[in-house]
Coordinates of C-alpha atoms and ligand atoms in Angstrom, one line a residue:
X141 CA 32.4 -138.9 -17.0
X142 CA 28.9 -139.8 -17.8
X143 CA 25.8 -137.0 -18.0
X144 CA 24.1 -136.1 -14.7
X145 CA 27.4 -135.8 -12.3
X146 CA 27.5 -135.3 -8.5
X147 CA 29.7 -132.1 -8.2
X148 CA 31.1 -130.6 -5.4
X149 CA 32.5 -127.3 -5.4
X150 CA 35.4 -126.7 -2.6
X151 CA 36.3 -123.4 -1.2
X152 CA 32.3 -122.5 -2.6
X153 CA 32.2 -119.3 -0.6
X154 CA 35.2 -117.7 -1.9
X155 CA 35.8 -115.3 -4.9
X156 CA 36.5 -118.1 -7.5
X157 CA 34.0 -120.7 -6.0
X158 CA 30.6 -118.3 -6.0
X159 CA 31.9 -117.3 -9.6
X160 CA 32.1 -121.2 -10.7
X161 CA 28.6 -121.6 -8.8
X162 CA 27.3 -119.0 -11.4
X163 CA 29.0 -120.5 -14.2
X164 CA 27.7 -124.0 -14.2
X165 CA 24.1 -122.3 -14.2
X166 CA 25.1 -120.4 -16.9
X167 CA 26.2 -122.9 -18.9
X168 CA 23.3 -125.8 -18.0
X169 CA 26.3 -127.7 -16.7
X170 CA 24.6 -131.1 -16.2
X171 CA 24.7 -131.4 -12.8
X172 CA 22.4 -134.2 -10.8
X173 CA 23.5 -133.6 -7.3
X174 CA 25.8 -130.4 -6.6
X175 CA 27.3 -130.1 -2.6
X176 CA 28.8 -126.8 -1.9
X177 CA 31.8 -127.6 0.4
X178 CA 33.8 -125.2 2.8
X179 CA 36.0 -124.8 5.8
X180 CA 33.7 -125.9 8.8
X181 CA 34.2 -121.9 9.5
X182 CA 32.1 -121.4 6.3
X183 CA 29.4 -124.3 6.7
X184 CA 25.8 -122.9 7.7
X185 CA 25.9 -120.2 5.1
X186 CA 23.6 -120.3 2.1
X187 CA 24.4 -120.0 -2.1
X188 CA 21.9 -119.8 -5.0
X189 CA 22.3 -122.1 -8.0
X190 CA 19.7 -121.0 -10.3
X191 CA 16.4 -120.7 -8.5
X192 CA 17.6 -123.6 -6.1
X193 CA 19.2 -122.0 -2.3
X194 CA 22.1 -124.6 -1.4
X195 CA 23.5 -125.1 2.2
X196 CA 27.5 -124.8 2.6
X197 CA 28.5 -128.0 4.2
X198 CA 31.8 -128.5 6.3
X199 CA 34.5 -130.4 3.6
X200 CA 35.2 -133.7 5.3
X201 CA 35.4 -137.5 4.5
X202 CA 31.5 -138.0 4.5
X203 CA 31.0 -134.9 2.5
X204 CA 33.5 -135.8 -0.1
X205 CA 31.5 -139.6 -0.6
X206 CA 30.2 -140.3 -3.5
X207 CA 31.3 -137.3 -5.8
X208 CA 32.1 -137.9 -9.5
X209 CA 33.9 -134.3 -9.9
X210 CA 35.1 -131.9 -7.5
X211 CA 35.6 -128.0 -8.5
X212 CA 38.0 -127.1 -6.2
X213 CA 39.2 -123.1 -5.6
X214 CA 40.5 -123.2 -1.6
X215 CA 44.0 -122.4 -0.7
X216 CA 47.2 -125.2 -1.6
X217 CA 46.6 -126.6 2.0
X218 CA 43.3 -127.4 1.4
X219 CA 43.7 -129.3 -1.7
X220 CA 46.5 -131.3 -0.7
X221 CA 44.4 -132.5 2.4
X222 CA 40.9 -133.4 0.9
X223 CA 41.9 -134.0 -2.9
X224 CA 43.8 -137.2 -2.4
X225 CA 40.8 -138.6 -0.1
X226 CA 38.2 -137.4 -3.4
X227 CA 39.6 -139.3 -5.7
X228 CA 40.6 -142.0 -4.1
X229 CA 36.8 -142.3 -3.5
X230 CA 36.5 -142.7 -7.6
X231 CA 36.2 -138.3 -7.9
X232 CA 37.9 -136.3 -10.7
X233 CA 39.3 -133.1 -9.1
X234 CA 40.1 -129.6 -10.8
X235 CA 42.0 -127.9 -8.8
X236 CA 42.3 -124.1 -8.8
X237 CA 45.4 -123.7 -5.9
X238 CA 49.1 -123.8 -7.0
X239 CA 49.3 -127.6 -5.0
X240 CA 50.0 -129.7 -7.8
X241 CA 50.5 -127.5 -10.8
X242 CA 54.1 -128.4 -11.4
X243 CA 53.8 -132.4 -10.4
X244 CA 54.9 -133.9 -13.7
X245 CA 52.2 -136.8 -13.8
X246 CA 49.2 -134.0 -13.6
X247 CA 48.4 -132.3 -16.6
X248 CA 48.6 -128.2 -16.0
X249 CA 45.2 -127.4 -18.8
X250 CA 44.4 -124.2 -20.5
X251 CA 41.5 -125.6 -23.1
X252 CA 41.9 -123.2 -25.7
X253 CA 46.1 -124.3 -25.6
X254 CA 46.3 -128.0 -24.4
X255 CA 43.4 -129.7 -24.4
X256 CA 45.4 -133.4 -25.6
X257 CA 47.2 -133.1 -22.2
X258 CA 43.6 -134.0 -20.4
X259 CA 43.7 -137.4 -21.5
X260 CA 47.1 -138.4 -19.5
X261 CA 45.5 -137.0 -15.8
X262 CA 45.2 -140.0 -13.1
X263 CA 42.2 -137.7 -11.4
X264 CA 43.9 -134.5 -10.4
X265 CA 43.8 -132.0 -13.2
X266 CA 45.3 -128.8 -12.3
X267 CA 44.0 -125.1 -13.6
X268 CA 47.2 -123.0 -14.2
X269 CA 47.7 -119.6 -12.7
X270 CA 45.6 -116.7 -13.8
X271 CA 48.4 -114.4 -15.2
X272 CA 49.3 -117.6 -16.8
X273 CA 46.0 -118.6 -18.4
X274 CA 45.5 -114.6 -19.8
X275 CA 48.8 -114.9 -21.1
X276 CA 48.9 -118.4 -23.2
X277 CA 45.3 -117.9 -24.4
X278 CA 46.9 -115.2 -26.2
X279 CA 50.6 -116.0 -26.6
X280 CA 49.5 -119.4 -28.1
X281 CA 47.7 -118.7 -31.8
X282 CA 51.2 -117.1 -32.8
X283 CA 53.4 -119.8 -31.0
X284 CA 51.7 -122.1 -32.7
X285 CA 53.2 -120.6 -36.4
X286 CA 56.2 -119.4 -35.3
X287 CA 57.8 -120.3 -32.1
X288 CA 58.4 -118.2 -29.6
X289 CA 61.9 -117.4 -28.6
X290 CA 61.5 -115.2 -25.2
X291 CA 58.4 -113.0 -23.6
X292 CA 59.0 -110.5 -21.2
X293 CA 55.8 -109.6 -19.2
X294 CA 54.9 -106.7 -17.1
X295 CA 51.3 -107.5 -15.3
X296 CA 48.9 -105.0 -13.6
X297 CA 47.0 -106.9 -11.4
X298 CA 43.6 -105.8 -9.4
X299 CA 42.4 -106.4 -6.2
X300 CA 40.2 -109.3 -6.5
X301 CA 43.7 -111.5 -7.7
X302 CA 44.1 -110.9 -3.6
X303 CA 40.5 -111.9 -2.4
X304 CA 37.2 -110.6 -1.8
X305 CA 38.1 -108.6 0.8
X306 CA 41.2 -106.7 -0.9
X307 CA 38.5 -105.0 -3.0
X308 CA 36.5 -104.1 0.0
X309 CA 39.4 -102.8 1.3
X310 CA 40.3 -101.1 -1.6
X311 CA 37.4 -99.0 -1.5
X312 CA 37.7 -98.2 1.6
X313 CA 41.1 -96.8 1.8
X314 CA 39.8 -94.9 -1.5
X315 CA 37.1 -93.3 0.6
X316 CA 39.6 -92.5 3.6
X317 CA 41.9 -91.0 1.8
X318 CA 39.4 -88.7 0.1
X319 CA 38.0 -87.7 3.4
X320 CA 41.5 -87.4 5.2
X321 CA 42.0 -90.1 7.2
X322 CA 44.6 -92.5 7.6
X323 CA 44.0 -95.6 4.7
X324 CA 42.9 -99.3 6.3
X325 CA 45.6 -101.7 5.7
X326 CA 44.7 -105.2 6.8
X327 CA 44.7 -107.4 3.8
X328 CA 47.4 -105.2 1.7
X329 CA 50.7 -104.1 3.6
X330 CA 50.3 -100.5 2.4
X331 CA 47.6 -98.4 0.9
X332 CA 46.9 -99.9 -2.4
X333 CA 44.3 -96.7 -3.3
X334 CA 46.0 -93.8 -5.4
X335 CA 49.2 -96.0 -5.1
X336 CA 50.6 -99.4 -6.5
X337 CA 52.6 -102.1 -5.1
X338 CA 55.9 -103.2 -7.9
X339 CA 55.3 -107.2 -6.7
X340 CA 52.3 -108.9 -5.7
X341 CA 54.2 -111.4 -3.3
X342 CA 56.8 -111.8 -1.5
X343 CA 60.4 -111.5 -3.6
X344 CA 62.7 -114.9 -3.1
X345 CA 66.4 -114.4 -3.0
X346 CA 67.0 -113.7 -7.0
X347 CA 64.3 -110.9 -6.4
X348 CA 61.1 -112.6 -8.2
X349 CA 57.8 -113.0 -6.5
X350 CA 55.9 -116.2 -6.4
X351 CA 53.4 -114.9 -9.0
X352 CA 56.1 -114.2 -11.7
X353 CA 57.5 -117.7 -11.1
X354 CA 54.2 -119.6 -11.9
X355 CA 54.2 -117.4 -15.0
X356 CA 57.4 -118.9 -16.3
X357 CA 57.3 -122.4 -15.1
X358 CA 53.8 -122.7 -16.0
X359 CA 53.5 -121.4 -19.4
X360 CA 56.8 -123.5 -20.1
X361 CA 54.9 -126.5 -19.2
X362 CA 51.5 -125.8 -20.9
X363 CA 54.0 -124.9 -24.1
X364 CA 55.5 -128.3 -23.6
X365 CA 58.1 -125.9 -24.4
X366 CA 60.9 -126.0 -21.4
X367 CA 63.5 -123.9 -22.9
X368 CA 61.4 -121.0 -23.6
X369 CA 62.7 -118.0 -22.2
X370 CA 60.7 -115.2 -20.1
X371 CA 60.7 -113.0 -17.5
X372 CA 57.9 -111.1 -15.7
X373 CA 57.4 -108.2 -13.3
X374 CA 53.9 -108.5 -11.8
X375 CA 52.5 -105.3 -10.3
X376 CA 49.4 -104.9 -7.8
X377 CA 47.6 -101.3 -9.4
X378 CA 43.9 -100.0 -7.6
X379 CA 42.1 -101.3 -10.1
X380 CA 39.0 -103.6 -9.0
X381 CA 38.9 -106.7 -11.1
X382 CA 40.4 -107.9 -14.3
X383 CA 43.7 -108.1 -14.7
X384 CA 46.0 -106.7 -17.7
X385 CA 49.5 -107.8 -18.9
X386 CA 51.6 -106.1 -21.7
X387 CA 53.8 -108.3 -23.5
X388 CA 57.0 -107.9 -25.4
X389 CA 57.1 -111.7 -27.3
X390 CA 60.3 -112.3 -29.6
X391 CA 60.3 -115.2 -32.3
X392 CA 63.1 -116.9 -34.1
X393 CA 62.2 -114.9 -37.4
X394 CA 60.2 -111.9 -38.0
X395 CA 56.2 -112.0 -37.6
X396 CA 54.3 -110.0 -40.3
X397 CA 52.3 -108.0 -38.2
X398 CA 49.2 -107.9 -40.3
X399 CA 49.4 -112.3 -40.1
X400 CA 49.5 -111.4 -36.5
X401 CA 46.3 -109.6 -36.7
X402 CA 44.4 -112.2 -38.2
X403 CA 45.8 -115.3 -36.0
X404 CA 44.4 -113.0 -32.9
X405 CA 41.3 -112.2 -34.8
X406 CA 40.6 -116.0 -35.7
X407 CA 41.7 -117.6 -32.1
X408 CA 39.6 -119.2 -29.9
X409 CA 39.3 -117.4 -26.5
X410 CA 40.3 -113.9 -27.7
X411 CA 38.4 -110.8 -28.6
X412 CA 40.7 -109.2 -30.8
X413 CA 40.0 -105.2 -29.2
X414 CA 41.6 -101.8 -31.4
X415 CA 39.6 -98.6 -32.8
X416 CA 42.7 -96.5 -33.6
X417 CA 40.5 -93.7 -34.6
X418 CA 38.6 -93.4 -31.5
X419 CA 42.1 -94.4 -29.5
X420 CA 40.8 -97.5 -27.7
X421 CA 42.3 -100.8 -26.6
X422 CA 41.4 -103.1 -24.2
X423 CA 40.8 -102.0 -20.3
X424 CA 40.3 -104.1 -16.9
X425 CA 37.3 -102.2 -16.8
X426 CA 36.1 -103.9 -20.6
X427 CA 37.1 -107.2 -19.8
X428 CA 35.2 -107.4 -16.4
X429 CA 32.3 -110.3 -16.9
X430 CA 33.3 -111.2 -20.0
X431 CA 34.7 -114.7 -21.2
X432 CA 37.4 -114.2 -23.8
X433 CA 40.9 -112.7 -23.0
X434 CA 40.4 -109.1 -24.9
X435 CA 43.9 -108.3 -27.0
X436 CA 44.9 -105.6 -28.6
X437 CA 47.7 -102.7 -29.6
X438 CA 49.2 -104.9 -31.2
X439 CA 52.9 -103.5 -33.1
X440 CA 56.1 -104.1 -34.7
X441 CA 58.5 -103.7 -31.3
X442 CA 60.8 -101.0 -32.9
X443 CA 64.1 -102.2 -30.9
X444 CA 64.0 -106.0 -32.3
X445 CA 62.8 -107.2 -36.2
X446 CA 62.1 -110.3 -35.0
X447 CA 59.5 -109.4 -31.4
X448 CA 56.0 -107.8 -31.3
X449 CA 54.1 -106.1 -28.3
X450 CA 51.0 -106.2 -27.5
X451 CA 48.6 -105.6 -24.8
X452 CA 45.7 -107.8 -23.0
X453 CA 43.3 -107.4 -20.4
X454 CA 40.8 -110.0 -19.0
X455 CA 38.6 -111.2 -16.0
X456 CA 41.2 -113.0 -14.0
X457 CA 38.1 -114.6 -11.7
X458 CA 36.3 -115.8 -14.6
X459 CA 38.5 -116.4 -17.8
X460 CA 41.7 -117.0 -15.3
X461 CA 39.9 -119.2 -13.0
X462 CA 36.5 -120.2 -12.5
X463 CA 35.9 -120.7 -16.4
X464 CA 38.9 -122.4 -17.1
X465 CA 37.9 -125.3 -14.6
X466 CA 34.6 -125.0 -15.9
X467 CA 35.9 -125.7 -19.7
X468 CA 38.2 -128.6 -18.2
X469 CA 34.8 -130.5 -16.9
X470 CA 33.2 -129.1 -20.1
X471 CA 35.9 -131.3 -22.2
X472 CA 35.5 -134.6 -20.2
X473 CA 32.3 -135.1 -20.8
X474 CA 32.1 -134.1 -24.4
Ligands
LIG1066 N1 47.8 -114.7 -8.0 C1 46.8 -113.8 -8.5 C2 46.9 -112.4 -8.0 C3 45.4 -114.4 -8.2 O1 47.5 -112.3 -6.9 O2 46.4 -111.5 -8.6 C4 44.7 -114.9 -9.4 O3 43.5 -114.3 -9.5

């Protein structure tokens, strides 16, 4: 990709779209022409990029001309029908949705992890899972040394993982329950405020929902490792945005903790996050706006010499989504 690119940004309305809006301002991504692209639902609306006011123009075959890189952060459907006709038009596409994650000729990208696997895409790139990306930006700086042997994840996952208007709603069964009144549930299938859900999707038939699914499969194939063995439980708590994952990782051999440390305090991605004395770790709350995935309680698991637990929170919307795609565009044209 040369400097000065024609960008367009699908899905630019939603959570992860305004948030990738901010970020190439942010960043002085170098943007010549930038077209912010929607359902025809959408289209009309207005979005600030900078000091500059954008329209949001219906996605379609004319809209799509021209582009050099599309951003895109709509649903599965929506990639599978406009991202073929982008880059078939000469477009690179970064694609958000879970559409072409696990296609084995389009490289699955985490910067900080995998950045080599870039160079075999044929124009569809696709940004993992945000679970996934939290996860490997941490798990991968000790992989790297010594291999892992099997991970087994619990996640606490906010609101915003389920959409702009699951936090709305959030706070608004928070305010009927205070006052006594029976909680909104339109977006979430029971009150999510005071409570939690155990899965954050529906369970297939061996009892695991989609999200802990992409978890394994995806982190097996951004590991090029596919034997590696893990198992998640992803839970849904009432926390606003930023998700958190603690993480039970077993090795081969036995990993000096204090080597550990430093491999977390050196990585790229990572803000290494423990005051023991004042009792704090990393919190949803923390990592909220910020870029690197925060780590921390970090310890010998006392049941197995050879595994170590630790615990991460970070901004699933930013670091797990709209940053990573950012970073991806970021590393073509360097
Ligand atoms: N699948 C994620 C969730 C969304 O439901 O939390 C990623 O932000």
């Amino acid at each position: 990709l040369a400097q000065g690119l024609r960008v367009g940004i699908l899905g630019a309305t939603g959570a992860v779209g305004t948030e990738i809006l901010a970020i190439l301002a942010e960043r002085s991504f170098p943007v010549a022409e930038l077209r912010l692209l929607a359902s025809p639902r959408s289209a009309g609306q207005t979005l600030s990029f900078g000091e500059t006011v954008l329209p949001v123009q219906a996605v379609s075959e004319e809209t799509l001309k021209g582009l050099d890189l599309i951003l895109a952060s709509a649903g599965a459907s929506v990639s599978r029908q406009w991202l073929p006709i982008a880059i078939q038009g000469g477009a690179i596409a970064i694609d958000n949705s879970s559409a072409y994650r696990m296609e084995p000729n389009v490289p699955l990208v985490v910067p900080e992890v995998n950045p080599e696997d870039l160079k075999t895409h044929q124009g569809i790139i696709a940004n993992p899972n945000c679970t996934t990306i939290l996860m490997t930006v941490a798990l991968w700086p000790l992989h790297q040394v010594r291999p892992i042997r099997r991970i087994v994840a619990a996640t606490y996952q906010s609101a915003s993982g389920a959409g702009a208007k699951a936090m709305q709603e959030l706070k608004d069964q928070a305010l009927d329950i205070l006052k006594g009144q029976p909680p909104r549930t339109e977006v979430f299938p029971y009150p999510l405020a005071f409570n939690l859900f155990p899965h954050n999707s529906p369970l297939n038939d061996q009892g695991y929902c989609q999200e802990e699914m992409k978890m394994v499969n995806e982190t097996r194939k951004i590991f090029h490792a596919p034997e590696l063995r893990l198992t998640a439980t992803c839970v849904r708590v009432p926390v606003l945005r930023a998700h958190s994952e603690a993480l039970n990782v077993e090795f081969f051999e036995p990993f000096p903790l204090q080597e550990a440390r430093d491999r977390l305090q050196q990585a790229a991605g990572v803000q290494f996050v423990e005051d023991w004395q004042r009792n704090y770790f990393p919190m949803p709350l923390e990592a909220t706006g910020k870029d690197p995935v925060l780590v921390g309680r970090l310890r010998q698991d006392i049941s197995e010499p050879n595994a170590l637990e630790l615990w991460l929170c970070g901004d699933q919307i930013r670091k797990g989504a709209a940053l990573n795609a950012v970073q991806i565009a970021e590393s073509l044209i360097a």
